[in-house]
Coordinates of C-alpha atoms and ligand atoms in Angstrom, one line a residue:
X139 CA 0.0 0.0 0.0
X140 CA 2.7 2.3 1.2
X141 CA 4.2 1.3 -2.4
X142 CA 1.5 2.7 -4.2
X143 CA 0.9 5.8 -2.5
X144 CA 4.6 6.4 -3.3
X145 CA 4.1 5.5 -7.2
X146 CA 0.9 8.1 -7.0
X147 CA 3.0 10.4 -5.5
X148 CA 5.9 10.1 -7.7
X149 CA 3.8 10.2 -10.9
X150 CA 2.1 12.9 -9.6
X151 CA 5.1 15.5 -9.3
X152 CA 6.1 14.2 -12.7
X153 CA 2.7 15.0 -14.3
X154 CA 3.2 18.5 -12.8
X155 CA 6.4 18.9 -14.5
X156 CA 5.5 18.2 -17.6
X157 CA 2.7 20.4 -17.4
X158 CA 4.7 23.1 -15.9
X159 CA 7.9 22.6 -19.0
X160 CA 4.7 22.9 -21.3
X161 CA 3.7 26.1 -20.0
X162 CA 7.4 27.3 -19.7
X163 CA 7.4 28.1 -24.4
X164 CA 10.4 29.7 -25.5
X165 CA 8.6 33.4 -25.4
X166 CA 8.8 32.8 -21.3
X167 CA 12.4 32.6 -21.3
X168 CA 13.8 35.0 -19.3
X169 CA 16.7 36.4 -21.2
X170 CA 14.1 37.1 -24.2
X171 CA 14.0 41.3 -24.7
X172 CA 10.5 42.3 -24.4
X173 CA 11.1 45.8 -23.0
X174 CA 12.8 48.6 -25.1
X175 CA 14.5 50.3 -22.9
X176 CA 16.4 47.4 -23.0
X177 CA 17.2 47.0 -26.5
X178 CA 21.4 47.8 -26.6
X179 CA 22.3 50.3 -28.9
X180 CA 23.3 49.5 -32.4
X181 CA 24.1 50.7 -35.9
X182 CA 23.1 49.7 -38.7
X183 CA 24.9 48.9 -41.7
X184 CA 23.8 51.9 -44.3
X185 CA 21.9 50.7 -47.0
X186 CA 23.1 53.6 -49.7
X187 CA 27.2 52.5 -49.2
X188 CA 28.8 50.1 -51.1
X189 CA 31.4 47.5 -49.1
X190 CA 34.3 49.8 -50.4
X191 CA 32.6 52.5 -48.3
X192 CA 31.3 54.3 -51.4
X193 CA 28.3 56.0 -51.3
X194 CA 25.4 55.0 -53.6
X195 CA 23.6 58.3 -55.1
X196 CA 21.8 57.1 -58.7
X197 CA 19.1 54.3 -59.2
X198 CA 22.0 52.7 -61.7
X199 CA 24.5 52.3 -58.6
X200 CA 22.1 50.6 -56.7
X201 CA 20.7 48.2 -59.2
X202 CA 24.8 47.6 -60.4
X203 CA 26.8 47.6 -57.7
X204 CA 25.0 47.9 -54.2
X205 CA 21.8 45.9 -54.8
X206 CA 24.1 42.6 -55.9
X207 CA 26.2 43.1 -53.1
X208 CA 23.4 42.8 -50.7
X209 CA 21.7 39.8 -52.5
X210 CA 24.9 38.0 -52.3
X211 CA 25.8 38.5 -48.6
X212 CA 22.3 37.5 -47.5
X213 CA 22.7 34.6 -50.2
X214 CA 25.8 33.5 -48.6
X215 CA 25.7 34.1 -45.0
X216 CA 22.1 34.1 -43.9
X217 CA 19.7 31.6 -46.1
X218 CA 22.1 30.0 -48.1
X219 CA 23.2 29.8 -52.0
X220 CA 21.3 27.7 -54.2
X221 CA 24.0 25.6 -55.5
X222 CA 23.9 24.7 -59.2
X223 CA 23.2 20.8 -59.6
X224 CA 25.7 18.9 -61.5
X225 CA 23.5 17.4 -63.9
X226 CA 20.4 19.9 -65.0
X227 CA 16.7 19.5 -63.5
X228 CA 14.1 18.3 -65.9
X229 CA 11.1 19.9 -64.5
X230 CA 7.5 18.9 -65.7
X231 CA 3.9 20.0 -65.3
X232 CA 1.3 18.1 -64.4
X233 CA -2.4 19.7 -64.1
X234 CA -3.7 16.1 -61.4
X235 CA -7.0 17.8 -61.0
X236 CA -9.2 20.5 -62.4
X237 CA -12.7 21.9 -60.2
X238 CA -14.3 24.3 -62.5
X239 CA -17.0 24.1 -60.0
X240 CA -15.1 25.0 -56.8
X241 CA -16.7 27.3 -54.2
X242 CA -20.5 26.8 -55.9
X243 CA -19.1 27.7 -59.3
X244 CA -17.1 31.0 -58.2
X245 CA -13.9 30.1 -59.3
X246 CA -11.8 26.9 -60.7
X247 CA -9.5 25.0 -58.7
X248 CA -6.8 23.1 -60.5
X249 CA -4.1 20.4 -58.7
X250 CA -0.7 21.0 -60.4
X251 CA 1.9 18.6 -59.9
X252 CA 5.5 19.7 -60.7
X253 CA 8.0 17.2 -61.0
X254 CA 11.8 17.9 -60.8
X255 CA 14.4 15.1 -61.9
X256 CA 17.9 14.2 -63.0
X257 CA 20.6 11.3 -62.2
X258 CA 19.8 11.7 -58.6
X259 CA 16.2 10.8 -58.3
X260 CA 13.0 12.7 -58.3
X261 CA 11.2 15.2 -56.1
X262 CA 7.7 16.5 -56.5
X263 CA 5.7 19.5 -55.2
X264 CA 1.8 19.9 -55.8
X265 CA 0.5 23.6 -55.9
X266 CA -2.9 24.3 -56.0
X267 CA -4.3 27.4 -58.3
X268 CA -7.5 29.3 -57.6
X269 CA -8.9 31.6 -60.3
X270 CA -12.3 33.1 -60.4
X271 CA -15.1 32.2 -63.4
X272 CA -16.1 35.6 -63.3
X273 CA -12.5 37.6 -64.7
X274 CA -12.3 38.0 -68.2
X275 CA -8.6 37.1 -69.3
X276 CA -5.4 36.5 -67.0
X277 CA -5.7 37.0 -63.7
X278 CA -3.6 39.0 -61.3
X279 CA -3.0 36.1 -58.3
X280 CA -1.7 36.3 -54.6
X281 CA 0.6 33.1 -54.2
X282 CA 0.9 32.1 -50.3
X283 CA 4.1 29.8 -48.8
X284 CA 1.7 27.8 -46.9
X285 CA 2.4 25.6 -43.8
X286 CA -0.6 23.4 -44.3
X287 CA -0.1 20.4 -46.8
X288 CA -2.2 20.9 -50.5
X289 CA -2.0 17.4 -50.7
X290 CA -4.9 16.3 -48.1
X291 CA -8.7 16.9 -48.5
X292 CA -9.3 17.2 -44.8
X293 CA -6.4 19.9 -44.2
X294 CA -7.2 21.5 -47.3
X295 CA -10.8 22.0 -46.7
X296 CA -10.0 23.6 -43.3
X297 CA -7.6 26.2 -44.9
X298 CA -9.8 27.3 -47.5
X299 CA -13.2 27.7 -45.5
X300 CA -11.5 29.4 -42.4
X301 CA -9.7 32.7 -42.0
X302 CA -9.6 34.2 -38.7
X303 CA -10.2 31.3 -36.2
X304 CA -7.1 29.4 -37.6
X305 CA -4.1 30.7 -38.6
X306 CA -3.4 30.6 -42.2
X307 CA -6.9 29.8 -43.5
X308 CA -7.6 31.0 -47.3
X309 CA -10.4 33.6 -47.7
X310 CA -10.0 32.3 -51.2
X311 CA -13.3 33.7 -51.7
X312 CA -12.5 37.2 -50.9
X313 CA -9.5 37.1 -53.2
X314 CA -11.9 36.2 -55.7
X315 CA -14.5 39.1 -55.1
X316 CA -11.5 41.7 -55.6
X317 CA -10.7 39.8 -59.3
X318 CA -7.8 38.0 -58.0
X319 CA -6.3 34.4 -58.5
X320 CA -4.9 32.4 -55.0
X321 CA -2.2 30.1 -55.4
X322 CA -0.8 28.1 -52.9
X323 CA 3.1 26.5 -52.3
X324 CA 3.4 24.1 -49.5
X325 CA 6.4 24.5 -47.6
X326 CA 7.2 21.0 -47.4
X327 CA 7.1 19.3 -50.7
X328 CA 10.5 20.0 -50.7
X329 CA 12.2 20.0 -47.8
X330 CA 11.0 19.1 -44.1
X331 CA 9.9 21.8 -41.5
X332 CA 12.8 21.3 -39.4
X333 CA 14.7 18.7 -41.6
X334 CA 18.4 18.4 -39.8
X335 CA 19.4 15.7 -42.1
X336 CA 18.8 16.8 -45.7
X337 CA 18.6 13.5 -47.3
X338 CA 15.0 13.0 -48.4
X339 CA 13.7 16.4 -50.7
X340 CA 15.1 18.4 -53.2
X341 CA 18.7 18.8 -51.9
X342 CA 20.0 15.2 -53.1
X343 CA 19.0 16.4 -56.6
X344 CA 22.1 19.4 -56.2
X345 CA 24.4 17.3 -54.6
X346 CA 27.6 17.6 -56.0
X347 CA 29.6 13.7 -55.5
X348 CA 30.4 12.4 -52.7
X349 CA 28.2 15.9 -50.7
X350 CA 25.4 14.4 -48.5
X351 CA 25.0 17.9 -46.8
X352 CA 24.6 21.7 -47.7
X353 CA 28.0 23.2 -47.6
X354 CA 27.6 26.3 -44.5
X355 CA 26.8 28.7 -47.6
X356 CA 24.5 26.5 -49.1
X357 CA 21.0 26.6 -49.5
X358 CA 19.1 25.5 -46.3
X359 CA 15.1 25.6 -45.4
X360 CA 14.3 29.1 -46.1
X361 CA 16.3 29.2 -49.2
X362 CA 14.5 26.0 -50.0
X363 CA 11.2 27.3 -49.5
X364 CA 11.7 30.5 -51.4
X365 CA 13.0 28.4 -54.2
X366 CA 9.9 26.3 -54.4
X367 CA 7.9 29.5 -54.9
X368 CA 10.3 30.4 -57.6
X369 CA 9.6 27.3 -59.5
X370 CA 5.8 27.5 -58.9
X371 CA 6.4 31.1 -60.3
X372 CA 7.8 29.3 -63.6
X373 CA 5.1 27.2 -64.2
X374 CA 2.6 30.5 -63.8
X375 CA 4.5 32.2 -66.8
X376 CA 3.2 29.2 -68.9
X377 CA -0.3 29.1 -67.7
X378 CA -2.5 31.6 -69.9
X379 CA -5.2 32.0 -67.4
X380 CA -3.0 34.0 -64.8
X381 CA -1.1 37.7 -65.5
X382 CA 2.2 36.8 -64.6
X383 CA 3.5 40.4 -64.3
X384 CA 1.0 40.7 -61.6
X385 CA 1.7 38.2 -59.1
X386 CA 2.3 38.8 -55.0
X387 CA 4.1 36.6 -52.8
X388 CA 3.0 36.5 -48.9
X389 CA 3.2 34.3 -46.2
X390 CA 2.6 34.4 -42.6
X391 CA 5.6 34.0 -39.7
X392 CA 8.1 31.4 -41.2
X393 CA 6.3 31.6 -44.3
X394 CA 6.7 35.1 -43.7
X395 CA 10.3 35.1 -43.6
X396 CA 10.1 33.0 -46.8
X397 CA 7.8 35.5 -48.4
X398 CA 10.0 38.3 -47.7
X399 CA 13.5 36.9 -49.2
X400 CA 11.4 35.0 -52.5
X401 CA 10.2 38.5 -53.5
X402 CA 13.7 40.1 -53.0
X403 CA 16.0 37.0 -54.7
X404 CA 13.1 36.8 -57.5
X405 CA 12.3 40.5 -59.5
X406 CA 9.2 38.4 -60.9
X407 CA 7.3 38.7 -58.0
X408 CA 5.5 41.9 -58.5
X409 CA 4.8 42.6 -54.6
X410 CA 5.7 40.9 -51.3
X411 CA 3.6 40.9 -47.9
X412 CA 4.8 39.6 -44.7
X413 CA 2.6 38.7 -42.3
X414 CA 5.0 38.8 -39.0
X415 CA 7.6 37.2 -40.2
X416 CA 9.7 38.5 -37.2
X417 CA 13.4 36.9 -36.5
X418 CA 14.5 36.3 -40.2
X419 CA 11.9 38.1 -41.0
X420 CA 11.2 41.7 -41.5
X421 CA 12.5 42.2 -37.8
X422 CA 16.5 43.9 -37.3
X423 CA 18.5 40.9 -36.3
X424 CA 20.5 43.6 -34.3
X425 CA 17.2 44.8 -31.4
X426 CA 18.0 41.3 -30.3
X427 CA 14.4 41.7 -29.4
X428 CA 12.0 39.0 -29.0
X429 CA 13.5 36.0 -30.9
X430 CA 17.0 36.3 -31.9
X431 CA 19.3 34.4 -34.0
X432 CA 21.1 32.4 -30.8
X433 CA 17.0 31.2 -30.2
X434 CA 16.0 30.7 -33.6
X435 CA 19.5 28.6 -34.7
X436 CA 19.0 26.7 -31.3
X437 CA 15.6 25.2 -32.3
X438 CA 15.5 25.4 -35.8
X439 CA 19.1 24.6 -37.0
X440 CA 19.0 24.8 -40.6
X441 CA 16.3 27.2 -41.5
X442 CA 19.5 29.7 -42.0
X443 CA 22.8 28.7 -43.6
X444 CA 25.0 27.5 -41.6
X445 CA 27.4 30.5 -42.0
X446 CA 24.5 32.2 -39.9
X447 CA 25.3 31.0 -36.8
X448 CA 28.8 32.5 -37.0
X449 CA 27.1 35.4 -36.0
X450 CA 25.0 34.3 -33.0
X451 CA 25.4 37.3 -30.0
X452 CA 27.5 39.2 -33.0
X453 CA 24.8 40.3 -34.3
X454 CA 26.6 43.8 -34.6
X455 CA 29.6 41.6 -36.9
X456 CA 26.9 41.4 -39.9
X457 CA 27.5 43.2 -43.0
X458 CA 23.9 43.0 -43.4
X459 CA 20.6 43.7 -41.3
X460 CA 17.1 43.4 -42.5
X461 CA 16.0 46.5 -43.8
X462 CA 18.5 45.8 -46.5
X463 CA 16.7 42.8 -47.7
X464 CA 13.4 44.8 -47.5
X465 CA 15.1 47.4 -49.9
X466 CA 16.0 45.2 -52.5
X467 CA 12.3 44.1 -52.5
X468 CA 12.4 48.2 -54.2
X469 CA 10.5 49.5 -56.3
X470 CA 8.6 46.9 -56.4
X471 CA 5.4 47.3 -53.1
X472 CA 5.7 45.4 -50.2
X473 CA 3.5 45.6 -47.3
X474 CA 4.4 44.5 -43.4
X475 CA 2.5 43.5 -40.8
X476 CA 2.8 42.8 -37.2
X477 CA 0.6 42.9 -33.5
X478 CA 1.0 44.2 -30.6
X479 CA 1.4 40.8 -28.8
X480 CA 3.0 38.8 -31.2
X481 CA 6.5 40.2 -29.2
X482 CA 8.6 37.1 -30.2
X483 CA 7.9 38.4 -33.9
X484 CA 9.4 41.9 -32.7
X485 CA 7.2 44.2 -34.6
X486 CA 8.7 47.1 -33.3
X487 CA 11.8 45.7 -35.4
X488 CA 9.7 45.1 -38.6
X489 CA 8.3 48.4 -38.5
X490 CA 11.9 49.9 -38.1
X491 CA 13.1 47.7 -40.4
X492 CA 10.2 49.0 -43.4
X493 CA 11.4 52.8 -42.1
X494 CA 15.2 52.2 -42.8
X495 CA 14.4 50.3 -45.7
X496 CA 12.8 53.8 -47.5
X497 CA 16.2 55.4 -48.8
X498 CA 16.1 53.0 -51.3
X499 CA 12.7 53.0 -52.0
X500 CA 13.0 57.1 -52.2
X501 CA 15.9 56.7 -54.7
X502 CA 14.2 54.8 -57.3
X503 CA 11.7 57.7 -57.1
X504 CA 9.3 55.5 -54.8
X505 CA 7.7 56.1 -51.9
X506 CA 8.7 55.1 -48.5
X507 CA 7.6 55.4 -45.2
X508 CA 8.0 58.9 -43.8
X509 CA 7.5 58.6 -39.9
X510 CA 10.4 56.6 -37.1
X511 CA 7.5 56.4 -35.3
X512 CA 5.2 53.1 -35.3
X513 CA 1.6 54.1 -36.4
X514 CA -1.0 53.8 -34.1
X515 CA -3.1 50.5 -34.1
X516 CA -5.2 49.8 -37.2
X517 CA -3.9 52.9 -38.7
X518 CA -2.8 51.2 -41.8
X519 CA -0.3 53.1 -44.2
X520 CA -1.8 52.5 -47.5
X521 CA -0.6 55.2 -50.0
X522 CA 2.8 54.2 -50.7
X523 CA 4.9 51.5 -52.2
X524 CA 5.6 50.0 -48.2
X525 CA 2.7 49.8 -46.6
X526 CA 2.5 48.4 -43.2
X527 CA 0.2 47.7 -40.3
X528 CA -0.4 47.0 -36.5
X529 CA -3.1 45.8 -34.6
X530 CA -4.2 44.9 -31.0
X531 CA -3.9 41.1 -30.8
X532 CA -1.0 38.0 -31.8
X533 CA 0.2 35.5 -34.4
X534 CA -2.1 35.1 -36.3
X535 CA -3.6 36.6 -39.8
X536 CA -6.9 37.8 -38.7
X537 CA -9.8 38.8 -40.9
X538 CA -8.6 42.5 -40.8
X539 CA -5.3 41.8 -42.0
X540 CA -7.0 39.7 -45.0
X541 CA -8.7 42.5 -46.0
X542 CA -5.9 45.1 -45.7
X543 CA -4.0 42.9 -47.9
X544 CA -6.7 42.5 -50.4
X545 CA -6.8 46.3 -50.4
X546 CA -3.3 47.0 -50.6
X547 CA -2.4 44.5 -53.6
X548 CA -5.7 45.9 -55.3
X549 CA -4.1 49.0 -55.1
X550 CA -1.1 47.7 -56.9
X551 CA -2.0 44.9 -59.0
X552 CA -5.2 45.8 -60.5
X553 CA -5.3 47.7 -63.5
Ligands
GCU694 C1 8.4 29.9 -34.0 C2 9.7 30.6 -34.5 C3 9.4 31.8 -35.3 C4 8.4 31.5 -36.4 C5 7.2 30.8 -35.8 C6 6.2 30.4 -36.9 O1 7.8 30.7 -33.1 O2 10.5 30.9 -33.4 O3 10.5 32.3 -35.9 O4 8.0 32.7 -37.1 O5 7.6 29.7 -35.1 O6 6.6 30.1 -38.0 O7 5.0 30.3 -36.5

């Protein structure tokens, strides 16, 4: 008897542990910066001069000299380089399924599976394309990195009937009413969320022989991800039914960060909008606010490169920060977004981020955002070519950012 009180006991205090570790996330760990008066000081690389210190005064400079020079450091020492594969991709289109019927006739829904091969093997990804029956001609289309698998009627369903009550539902229907197209990538076809091994998607098709793993510049999860958008973006150039020239990339927190560095690697994508994207993201790696890189390389390994973690708690040691990514998104729009309580995401940092990012913006004869200050809550800037928003609330897209999305890419991608 004595026994088994013990045993209760015991199993007990372990029960409340585990509860307790569950409770304990990594946004309760207490050297995470929430407050700003303790954010240290830093500087930030400028944006306008070149690594020989030269300072970048014409639109020519900047798409010659400066704007490669960015792409490349980000290329190599944050996400990773997409290596070329020894022997070339074959890539083919598949269209698997076709809905003209879908959402009670509103729009068409077509499965298309793209298949890449060579001597290595072969990897597919299936991205789904929404377009409305009631456009004349080629649509302009939002594509979304999603989280959620296109490959699974029951996941599927949820994503595209919900919006606000789960994250990263698709108010395809909306998108429809304002004459768009929805596409959507799934992050995974290619590579796994948190792969640490890199042995099962698209990397053993760029192996060079006798590599089994990305070299520390080399292409990891991000990189991956933005590249599957790319290659979705391909197969749109050779579907009549969609405007090419008038297609937006977005994606929400991971997907976010993927958003943001497709639409500046890729001058295709004719608008970007990140939905707090935070570390990685639209936030300045150097706030050290919220997430940082020392958290997000700790628990997600290889969604940077692994030259990224050189700079874990030297932060100040990069060449780069993030409002240099955001600027060679310029001229093209893009639009940020964050909440009030979505601190991990550090939208303080994405805000800044947008505001630093404007130089450029202002030199290709855009506009940019005027203000240090963060706009008040849902106070969305609309009128310029970086929009941006805030709102009371966390991670999540809710129905309000929907719609100010909807209306901002109306504003830019409707005729
Ligand atoms: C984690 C991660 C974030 C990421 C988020 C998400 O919280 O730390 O960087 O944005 O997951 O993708 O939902």
């Amino acid at each position: 008897m004595k026994h088994l009180t013990l045993l209760a006991l015991g199993l007990c205090i372990a029960f409340t542990s585990v509860i307790a570790e569950a409770k304990q996330s990594k946004e309760d760990d207490s050297d995470v910066i929430y407050d700003e008066d303790k954010v240290p000081h830093y500087d930030l690389p400028d944006v306008l001069v070149t690594s020989q210190g030269k300072r970048v005064t014409t639109a020519e400079e900047w798409n010659t000299v400066r704007r490669p020079e960015i792409m490349s450091l980000f290329s190599n020492l944050i996400y990773g380089r997409i290596p070329e594969p020894e022997s070339p991709l074959q890539v083919k289109y598949e269209v698997v399924k076709t809905d003209p019927e879908y959402m009670n006739r509103k729009g068409t829904r077509r499965d298309i599976k793209i298949t890449f091969s060579n001597d290595k093997g072969e990897v597919d990804m299936l991205i789904l394309v929404f377009t409305p029956n009631n456009v004349e001609g080629p649509v302009p289309v939002m594509m979304k990195h999603s989280f959620n698998s296109t490959h699974s009627k029951r996941d599927f369903e949820v994503r595209s009937r919900l919006s606000d009550r789960f994250r990263n539902g698709w108010p395809i229907g909306k998108w429809f009413d304002a004459g768009f197209g929805f596409v959507v990538v799934y992050q995974q076809d290619l590579v796994k969320h948190n792969d640490v091994e890199f042995s099962s998607g698209i990397h053993k098709l760029f192996y060079k022989t006798g590599q089994s793993f990305p070299k520390a510049h080399e292409w990891a999860n991000l990189s991956t991800v933005a590249w599957g958008a790319m290659r979705a973006m391909d197969y749109l150039e050779t579907d009549d039914t969609i405007d090419h020239t008038r297609v937006g990339i977005m994606g929400h927190s991971k997907m976010g960060k993927a958003a943001i560095w497709t639409g500046a690697q890729d001058e295709r994508f004719a608008l970007t909008i990140s939905a707090q994207s935070g570390c990685a993201g639209a936030a300045l790696w150097r706030r050290t606010s919220g997430e940082t890189l020392e958290k997000m390389v700790t628990r997600f390994p290889y969604w940077l490169s692994r030259n990224a973690w050189k700079f874990v708690g030297n932060e100040d040691d990069l060449p780069v920060d993030q409002h240099m990514l955001i600027a060679c998104i310029a001229p093209r729009p893009v639009y940020i977004h964050s909440a009030v309580d979505d601190t991990w995401a550090d939208g303080r940092g994405e805000y800044l981020s947008a505001y630093h990012a404007s130089p450029v913006y202002e030199l290709l004869g855009k506009k940019g955002l005027s203000s240090m200050d963060t706009p008040p809550l849902n106070s969305p800037i609309m009128d310029g070519d970086i929009g941006y928003h805030t709102r009371e609330g966390g991670h999540t897209i809710s129905d309000y950012d929907w719609d100010r999305f909807i209306e901002y890419s109306t504003k830019h991608l409707q005729k």
